[in-house]
Amino acid sequence: MAKPVILAVDDDAAVLSAIERDLRQQYRADYRVMKAESGAEALDAAKELAARNRQVALFLVDQRMPGMSGLELLREAMRLHPASRRVLLTAYADTDVAIAGINDITLDHYLMKPWDPPEERLYPVLDDLLAEWRARVRPAFEGIRVLGSQWSPQSYSTKDFLSRNRVPYEWVDLDIDAPARSLAESLAGDLTRLPLVIFPDGTHLIAPTSGELAAKVGMHTQASQPFYDVIVIGGGPAGLATAVYAASEGLNAVLVESQAPGGQAGTSSLIENYLGFPSGVTGEDLAQRATAQARKFGAELITGHEVVGLRREDPYRTVVLSDGTELNAYCVVITTGMSARTLDIPGIAPLQGVGVYYGAAMTEGARYRDKDICIVGGANSAGQGALFFSRYAKRVTILVRRELKATMSQYLIERIRSAPNIDVITGVEIDRVNGNGSLESVVVKEKTTGEVRTIPASAMFIFIGVQPHADCFDGTLERDEAGFVITGSDLPMEHGKPRGWTLERMPFMFETSVPGVFAAGDVRSGSNHRVAAAVGEGSATIHSVHRYLQTV
Ligand SMILES: Cc1cc2nc3c(=O)[nH]c(=O)nc-3n(C[C@H](O)[C@H](O)[C@H](O)COP(=O)(O)OP(=O)(O)OC[C@H]3O[C@@H](n4cnc5c(N)ncnc54)[C@H](O)[C@@H]3O)c2cc1C
């Protein structure tokens, strides 16, 4: 734990050395004593300390300094360190100024120079002030701080990325924390781009991308080898299972994940139908266990990079990452899954991430404690989301086009029925959303009568179907009408062979229209969109990979 700071400031070098000596003698065990020879130097130090989230317990400042007086310095420094105790060093002639400072900047004390002997004239005063400071402040958080607005979508994405990758951070809301706002303005200028992410070493990033964040927090972001047996694209259940089976069977495997290991499953509050977990398992727990298992067997995991392209240069397959890096291998397994389909209605775009969310944004649960929220959709994921948010929200209203029993598992329907704070409104479509900077209400239209109804809501979580993450393979791989990647015996045939297929043999199980490139899990056309199925397909793909490797 870093020691709090006592900052002494005086433009007279001899006096400054004397103060420093006396302060160190008494306080060095519990405080770091720092010194500055001018107001400007002290202010820079105060800024640097604030950026590192180091606490300044006490400023001991000479009043008469060229450029910036002691009181002027304290006034500025208080914006960054409002809890610090403030003591002015004065000559007799400055007494009036010091007394004015007591009112003006709530100066705690003024000391006449010289202060000898310190045991009588310095330490008793400072001991009291420091004891008072210690009693009032709580220790500063020493990790990563995310300074943003809860109404900024990018702030939400950054928090989501860090929490899904289990990187501890402290959230600082600039809308309510004035000192943090001063710090953010001094580091980033205007606050049009948020969040500001400040690291323990005092450095910062403004509105960082996932790749920048991943690299900065020390995640593995670069491939360690020029060539692999197999590259796995996507770290959901299918990709993690592929990596575990590839590495455990001696293949040299690398997995590239754009966001966080776990995929959609990683966002599930409780998976109850996965074999071997009778009480259910959280998506986060499952993802963490699978990640540890893949690493244990020697698979390499790269996080924070999106795959944007795939090339065939026989016998090699080249995967292109968003930063332009290329990875090469004999085989590629695509496990990029899918994500929620978005809702295109008036008013929604500016509210995304600030009241409107796709999927179960679990990090936001506590924010909507005692508030009214809506869930849109009638599938199992919507049911799970409603149950999860009902732990926090005052009232959860599920808005769905059809009867729940048409789309949701019976066990979830029963739990929803017995939850006292969940309502279900069926037969409605979302017409528009209202809100200025945050969601205020959701307007729904009855499908049969056209009647319009406004439901007050602070948040709306949308679960309305999916789209595959496979656009970057367009033109390279055969895809179905909805964009899912077609594999094996489902590939469209021409003259007794898959269209464009150049080999004598037929495609292996899970092999796409390009030999040596496989697809498994939710991104694959015809898969059944369940965790167990994704894990099974990912594991089984490695059997086909082995068969393929025997041919190259
Ligand atoms: C909220 C929720 C709850 C669910 N609950 C259950 C449940 O209880 N039981 C159940 O059986 N199923 C459940 N499901 C479904 C289940 O999670 C999915 O079927 C499963 O996660 C699919 O796994 P996957 O690996 O194929 O794809 P995904 O889980 O979608 O993972 C794909 C991964 O690939 C990454 N990726 C995508 N594109 C790229 C790219 N270009 N470059 C690099 N990486 C990329 C993504 O970031 C993602 O991490 C739930 C889904 C959701 C959303």
PDB file of N, CA and C and ligand atoms in Angstrom, residues 164 233-239 256-260 262-265 267-268 270-273 305-308 335-338 360 381 384 463 469 472 520-523 529-532 534, ligand 1:
ATOM      1  N   ARG A 164     -15.392  -8.498 -18.105  1.00  0.00           N
ATOM      2  CA  ARG A 164     -15.470  -9.835 -18.708  1.00  0.00           C
ATOM      3  C   ARG A 164     -14.099 -10.503 -18.767  1.00  0.00           C
ATOM      4  N   ILE A 233     -10.529 -19.240 -34.256  1.00  0.00           N
ATOM      5  CA  ILE A 233     -11.006 -17.839 -34.249  1.00  0.00           C
ATOM      6  C   ILE A 233     -12.262 -17.756 -33.405  1.00  0.00           C
ATOM      7  N   GLY A 234     -12.172 -17.093 -32.247  1.00  0.00           N
ATOM      8  CA  GLY A 234     -13.329 -16.942 -31.349  1.00  0.00           C
ATOM      9  C   GLY A 234     -13.169 -17.804 -30.110  1.00  0.00           C
ATOM     10  N   GLY A 235     -13.346 -17.168 -28.952  1.00  0.00           N
ATOM     11  CA  GLY A 235     -13.103 -17.871 -27.681  1.00  0.00           C
ATOM     12  C   GLY A 235     -14.357 -18.127 -26.879  1.00  0.00           C
ATOM     13  N   GLY A 236     -15.476 -18.446 -27.547  1.00  0.00           N
ATOM     14  CA  GLY A 236     -16.666 -18.901 -26.821  1.00  0.00           C
ATOM     15  C   GLY A 236     -16.502 -20.369 -26.458  1.00  0.00           C
ATOM     16  N   PRO A 237     -17.576 -21.026 -26.020  1.00  0.00           N
ATOM     17  CA  PRO A 237     -17.468 -22.433 -25.643  1.00  0.00           C
ATOM     18  C   PRO A 237     -16.904 -23.307 -26.763  1.00  0.00           C
ATOM     19  N   ALA A 238     -17.314 -23.053 -28.023  1.00  0.00           N
ATOM     20  CA  ALA A 238     -16.825 -23.881 -29.131  1.00  0.00           C
ATOM     21  C   ALA A 238     -15.320 -23.682 -29.316  1.00  0.00           C
ATOM     22  N   GLY A 239     -14.891 -22.417 -29.311  1.00  0.00           N
ATOM     23  CA  GLY A 239     -13.472 -22.128 -29.525  1.00  0.00           C
ATOM     24  C   GLY A 239     -12.610 -22.636 -28.389  1.00  0.00           C
ATOM     25  N   VAL A 256      -7.691 -16.812 -31.112  1.00  0.00           N
ATOM     26  CA  VAL A 256      -7.784 -15.350 -31.170  1.00  0.00           C
ATOM     27  C   VAL A 256      -9.197 -14.942 -30.768  1.00  0.00           C
ATOM     28  N   GLU A 257      -9.303 -14.097 -29.738  1.00  0.00           N
ATOM     29  CA  GLU A 257     -10.617 -13.661 -29.248  1.00  0.00           C
ATOM     30  C   GLU A 257     -10.657 -12.131 -29.248  1.00  0.00           C
ATOM     31  N   SER A 258     -11.717 -11.567 -29.833  1.00  0.00           N
ATOM     32  CA  SER A 258     -11.753 -10.105 -29.952  1.00  0.00           C
ATOM     33  C   SER A 258     -12.148  -9.425 -28.640  1.00  0.00           C
ATOM     34  N   GLN A 259     -12.993 -10.064 -27.832  1.00  0.00           N
ATOM     35  CA  GLN A 259     -13.476  -9.408 -26.624  1.00  0.00           C
ATOM     36  C   GLN A 259     -12.981 -10.090 -25.348  1.00  0.00           C
ATOM     37  N   ALA A 260     -13.679 -11.160 -24.961  1.00  0.00           N
ATOM     38  CA  ALA A 260     -13.287 -11.865 -23.733  1.00  0.00           C
ATOM     39  C   ALA A 260     -13.640 -13.325 -23.889  1.00  0.00           C
ATOM     40  N   GLY A 262     -15.240 -16.819 -23.398  1.00  0.00           N
ATOM     41  CA  GLY A 262     -16.558 -17.133 -22.839  1.00  0.00           C
ATOM     42  C   GLY A 262     -17.683 -16.908 -23.825  1.00  0.00           C
ATOM     43  N   GLY A 263     -17.478 -15.935 -24.735  1.00  0.00           N
ATOM     44  CA  GLY A 263     -18.488 -15.664 -25.752  1.00  0.00           C
ATOM     45  C   GLY A 263     -19.838 -15.336 -25.133  1.00  0.00           C
ATOM     46  N   GLN A 264     -20.898 -15.731 -25.843  1.00  0.00           N
ATOM     47  CA  GLN A 264     -22.253 -15.470 -25.326  1.00  0.00           C
ATOM     48  C   GLN A 264     -22.449 -16.163 -23.984  1.00  0.00           C
ATOM     49  N   ALA A 265     -21.935 -17.385 -23.883  1.00  0.00           N
ATOM     50  CA  ALA A 265     -22.137 -18.141 -22.645  1.00  0.00           C
ATOM     51  C   ALA A 265     -21.549 -17.384 -21.462  1.00  0.00           C
ATOM     52  N   THR A 267     -21.706 -14.415 -20.821  1.00  0.00           N
ATOM     53  CA  THR A 267     -22.603 -13.363 -20.328  1.00  0.00           C
ATOM     54  C   THR A 267     -23.834 -13.947 -19.646  1.00  0.00           C
ATOM     55  N   SER A 268     -23.951 -15.271 -19.605  1.00  0.00           N
ATOM     56  CA  SER A 268     -25.147 -15.882 -19.010  1.00  0.00           C
ATOM     57  C   SER A 268     -25.042 -15.877 -17.482  1.00  0.00           C
ATOM     58  N   LEU A 270     -26.751 -17.749 -15.372  1.00  0.00           N
ATOM     59  CA  LEU A 270     -26.738 -19.116 -14.841  1.00  0.00           C
ATOM     60  C   LEU A 270     -27.098 -20.096 -15.952  1.00  0.00           C
ATOM     61  N   ILE A 271     -26.150 -20.979 -16.249  1.00  0.00           N
ATOM     62  CA  ILE A 271     -26.420 -22.014 -17.257  1.00  0.00           C
ATOM     63  C   ILE A 271     -26.822 -23.268 -16.483  1.00  0.00           C
ATOM     64  N   GLU A 272     -28.042 -23.706 -16.692  1.00  0.00           N
ATOM     65  CA  GLU A 272     -28.541 -24.808 -15.864  1.00  0.00           C
ATOM     66  C   GLU A 272     -28.622 -26.126 -16.611  1.00  0.00           C
ATOM     67  N   ASN A 273     -28.379 -26.081 -17.940  1.00  0.00           N
ATOM     68  CA  ASN A 273     -28.543 -27.321 -18.694  1.00  0.00           C
ATOM     69  C   ASN A 273     -27.214 -27.876 -19.191  1.00  0.00           C
ATOM     70  N   HIS A 305      -7.979  -8.773 -30.186  1.00  0.00           N
ATOM     71  CA  HIS A 305      -7.830  -8.597 -31.635  1.00  0.00           C
ATOM     72  C   HIS A 305      -8.971  -9.260 -32.369  1.00  0.00           C
ATOM     73  N   GLU A 306      -9.535  -8.557 -33.332  1.00  0.00           N
ATOM     74  CA  GLU A 306     -10.594  -9.134 -34.148  1.00  0.00           C
ATOM     75  C   GLU A 306      -9.972  -9.699 -35.422  1.00  0.00           C
ATOM     76  N   VAL A 307     -10.463 -10.861 -35.827  1.00  0.00           N
ATOM     77  CA  VAL A 307     -10.028 -11.395 -37.126  1.00  0.00           C
ATOM     78  C   VAL A 307     -10.856 -10.708 -38.199  1.00  0.00           C
ATOM     79  N   VAL A 308     -10.176 -10.161 -39.225  1.00  0.00           N
ATOM     80  CA  VAL A 308     -10.912  -9.424 -40.262  1.00  0.00           C
ATOM     81  C   VAL A 308     -10.803 -10.090 -41.632  1.00  0.00           C
ATOM     82  N   THR A 335     -14.935 -20.282 -34.890  1.00  0.00           N
ATOM     83  CA  THR A 335     -15.929 -20.463 -33.808  1.00  0.00           C
ATOM     84  C   THR A 335     -16.359 -19.077 -33.333  1.00  0.00           C
ATOM     85  N   THR A 336     -16.725 -18.250 -34.289  1.00  0.00           N
ATOM     86  CA  THR A 336     -16.998 -16.836 -33.973  1.00  0.00           C
ATOM     87  C   THR A 336     -18.410 -16.589 -33.473  1.00  0.00           C
ATOM     88  N   GLY A 337     -19.237 -17.631 -33.425  1.00  0.00           N
ATOM     89  CA  GLY A 337     -20.549 -17.502 -32.794  1.00  0.00           C
ATOM     90  C   GLY A 337     -21.456 -16.491 -33.462  1.00  0.00           C
ATOM     91  N   MET A 338     -22.259 -15.877 -32.652  1.00  0.00           N
ATOM     92  CA  MET A 338     -23.239 -14.924 -33.179  1.00  0.00           C
ATOM     93  C   MET A 338     -23.563 -13.927 -32.068  1.00  0.00           C
ATOM     94  N   ALA A 360     -27.762  -9.769 -21.903  1.00  0.00           N
ATOM     95  CA  ALA A 360     -27.785  -9.562 -20.453  1.00  0.00           C
ATOM     96  C   ALA A 360     -26.528  -8.822 -20.031  1.00  0.00           C
ATOM     97  N   SER A 381     -33.039 -16.879 -23.264  1.00  0.00           N
ATOM     98  CA  SER A 381     -32.092 -15.863 -22.802  1.00  0.00           C
ATOM     99  C   SER A 381     -32.852 -14.681 -22.186  1.00  0.00           C
ATOM    100  N   GLN A 384     -33.994 -15.781 -18.703  1.00  0.00           N
ATOM    101  CA  GLN A 384     -32.881 -15.753 -17.738  1.00  0.00           C
ATOM    102  C   GLN A 384     -32.555 -14.318 -17.350  1.00  0.00           C
ATOM    103  N   PHE A 463     -33.442  -8.995 -26.224  1.00  0.00           N
ATOM    104  CA  PHE A 463     -33.036 -10.358 -26.602  1.00  0.00           C
ATOM    105  C   PHE A 463     -33.933 -10.780 -27.782  1.00  0.00           C
ATOM    106  N   HIS A 469     -21.414 -14.065 -36.686  1.00  0.00           N
ATOM    107  CA  HIS A 469     -20.203 -13.239 -36.884  1.00  0.00           C
ATOM    108  C   HIS A 469     -19.390 -13.883 -38.006  1.00  0.00           C
ATOM    109  N   CYS A 472     -16.776 -11.382 -42.298  1.00  0.00           N
ATOM    110  CA  CYS A 472     -15.405 -11.242 -42.817  1.00  0.00           C
ATOM    111  C   CYS A 472     -14.988 -12.455 -43.661  1.00  0.00           C
ATOM    112  N   ALA A 520     -17.423 -24.415 -36.227  1.00  0.00           N
ATOM    113  CA  ALA A 520     -18.124 -25.144 -35.160  1.00  0.00           C
ATOM    114  C   ALA A 520     -18.873 -24.161 -34.273  1.00  0.00           C
ATOM    115  N   GLY A 521     -19.910 -24.673 -33.629  1.00  0.00           N
ATOM    116  CA  GLY A 521     -20.679 -23.839 -32.693  1.00  0.00           C
ATOM    117  C   GLY A 521     -21.714 -22.987 -33.407  1.00  0.00           C
ATOM    118  N   ASP A 522     -22.129 -21.927 -32.750  1.00  0.00           N
ATOM    119  CA  ASP A 522     -23.265 -21.124 -33.214  1.00  0.00           C
ATOM    120  C   ASP A 522     -23.079 -20.507 -34.597  1.00  0.00           C
ATOM    121  N   VAL A 523     -21.839 -20.296 -35.029  1.00  0.00           N
ATOM    122  CA  VAL A 523     -21.621 -19.657 -36.330  1.00  0.00           C
ATOM    123  C   VAL A 523     -21.906 -20.633 -37.478  1.00  0.00           C
ATOM    124  N   HIS A 529     -27.297 -23.973 -31.211  1.00  0.00           N
ATOM    125  CA  HIS A 529     -27.218 -22.785 -30.349  1.00  0.00           C
ATOM    126  C   HIS A 529     -27.369 -23.100 -28.864  1.00  0.00           C
ATOM    127  N   ARG A 530     -26.595 -24.032 -28.408  1.00  0.00           N
ATOM    128  CA  ARG A 530     -26.549 -24.373 -26.984  1.00  0.00           C
ATOM    129  C   ARG A 530     -25.087 -24.520 -26.581  1.00  0.00           C
ATOM    130  N   VAL A 531     -24.806 -24.309 -25.305  1.00  0.00           N
ATOM    131  CA  VAL A 531     -23.426 -24.398 -24.817  1.00  0.00           C
ATOM    132  C   VAL A 531     -22.866 -25.796 -25.073  1.00  0.00           C
ATOM    133  N   ALA A 532     -23.630 -26.806 -24.682  1.00  0.00           N
ATOM    134  CA  ALA A 532     -23.119 -28.177 -24.797  1.00  0.00           C
ATOM    135  C   ALA A 532     -22.860 -28.535 -26.253  1.00  0.00           C
ATOM    136  N   ALA A 534     -22.076 -26.439 -28.660  1.00  0.00           N
ATOM    137  CA  ALA A 534     -20.881 -25.716 -29.105  1.00  0.00           C
ATOM    138  C   ALA A 534     -19.617 -26.430 -28.612  1.00  0.00           C
TER     139      ALA A 534
HETATM  140  C1  LIG B   1     -27.532 -14.429 -22.255  1.00  0.00           C
HETATM  141  C2  LIG B   1     -27.385 -15.817 -22.825  1.00  0.00           C
HETATM  142  C3  LIG B   1     -27.713 -16.916 -22.050  1.00  0.00           C
HETATM  143  C4  LIG B   1     -27.563 -18.206 -22.569  1.00  0.00           C
HETATM  144  N1  LIG B   1     -27.877 -19.279 -21.778  1.00  0.00           N
HETATM  145  C5  LIG B   1     -27.716 -20.522 -22.243  1.00  0.00           C
HETATM  146  C6  LIG B   1     -28.000 -21.671 -21.415  1.00  0.00           C
HETATM  147  O1  LIG B   1     -28.416 -21.515 -20.276  1.00  0.00           O
HETATM  148  N2  LIG B   1     -27.794 -22.886 -21.934  1.00  0.00           N
HETATM  149  C7  LIG B   1     -27.345 -23.094 -23.200  1.00  0.00           C
HETATM  150  O2  LIG B   1     -27.160 -24.241 -23.592  1.00  0.00           O
HETATM  151  N3  LIG B   1     -27.062 -22.047 -24.016  1.00  0.00           N
HETATM  152  C8  LIG B   1     -27.238 -20.767 -23.571  1.00  0.00           C
HETATM  153  N4  LIG B   1     -26.964 -19.702 -24.380  1.00  0.00           N
HETATM  154  C9  LIG B   1     -26.455 -19.962 -25.733  1.00  0.00           C
HETATM  155  C10 LIG B   1     -24.936 -20.276 -25.679  1.00  0.00           C
HETATM  156  O3  LIG B   1     -24.300 -19.327 -24.882  1.00  0.00           O
HETATM  157  C11 LIG B   1     -24.342 -20.295 -27.073  1.00  0.00           C
HETATM  158  O4  LIG B   1     -24.989 -21.285 -27.819  1.00  0.00           O
HETATM  159  C12 LIG B   1     -22.844 -20.588 -27.023  1.00  0.00           C
HETATM  160  O5  LIG B   1     -22.163 -19.586 -26.298  1.00  0.00           O
HETATM  161  C13 LIG B   1     -22.257 -20.650 -28.430  1.00  0.00           C
HETATM  162  O6  LIG B   1     -20.898 -20.804 -28.327  1.00  0.00           O
HETATM  163  P1  LIG B   1     -19.903 -20.424 -29.539  1.00  0.00           P
HETATM  164  O7  LIG B   1     -18.543 -20.657 -29.027  1.00  0.00           O
HETATM  165  O8  LIG B   1     -20.327 -21.132 -30.756  1.00  0.00           O
HETATM  166  O9  LIG B   1     -20.148 -18.896 -29.847  1.00  0.00           O
HETATM  167  P2  LIG B   1     -20.101 -17.604 -28.906  1.00  0.00           P
HETATM  168  O10 LIG B   1     -20.437 -17.961 -27.529  1.00  0.00           O
HETATM  169  O11 LIG B   1     -20.930 -16.595 -29.613  1.00  0.00           O
HETATM  170  O12 LIG B   1     -18.574 -17.145 -28.933  1.00  0.00           O
HETATM  171  C14 LIG B   1     -17.989 -16.594 -30.083  1.00  0.00           C
HETATM  172  C15 LIG B   1     -16.773 -15.798 -29.686  1.00  0.00           C
HETATM  173  O13 LIG B   1     -16.084 -15.384 -30.859  1.00  0.00           O
HETATM  174  C16 LIG B   1     -15.648 -14.045 -30.700  1.00  0.00           C
HETATM  175  N5  LIG B   1     -15.534 -13.457 -32.043  1.00  0.00           N
HETATM  176  C17 LIG B   1     -16.542 -13.174 -32.895  1.00  0.00           C
HETATM  177  N6  LIG B   1     -16.059 -12.677 -34.048  1.00  0.00           N
HETATM  178  C18 LIG B   1     -14.718 -12.641 -33.910  1.00  0.00           C
HETATM  179  C19 LIG B   1     -13.652 -12.219 -34.760  1.00  0.00           C
HETATM  180  N7  LIG B   1     -13.885 -11.752 -35.994  1.00  0.00           N
HETATM  181  N8  LIG B   1     -12.386 -12.300 -34.304  1.00  0.00           N
HETATM  182  C20 LIG B   1     -12.136 -12.797 -33.046  1.00  0.00           C
HETATM  183  N9  LIG B   1     -13.103 -13.200 -32.200  1.00  0.00           N
HETATM  184  C21 LIG B   1     -14.380 -13.135 -32.627  1.00  0.00           C
HETATM  185  C22 LIG B   1     -16.726 -13.395 -29.870  1.00  0.00           C
HETATM  186  O14 LIG B   1     -16.218 -12.253 -29.181  1.00  0.00           O
HETATM  187  C23 LIG B   1     -17.107 -14.523 -28.926  1.00  0.00           C
HETATM  188  O15 LIG B   1     -16.354 -14.492 -27.738  1.00  0.00           O
HETATM  189  C24 LIG B   1     -27.112 -18.405 -23.908  1.00  0.00           C
HETATM  190  C25 LIG B   1     -26.784 -17.285 -24.678  1.00  0.00           C
HETATM  191  C26 LIG B   1     -26.922 -16.000 -24.162  1.00  0.00           C
HETATM  192  C27 LIG B   1     -26.581 -14.795 -24.992  1.00  0.00           C
END
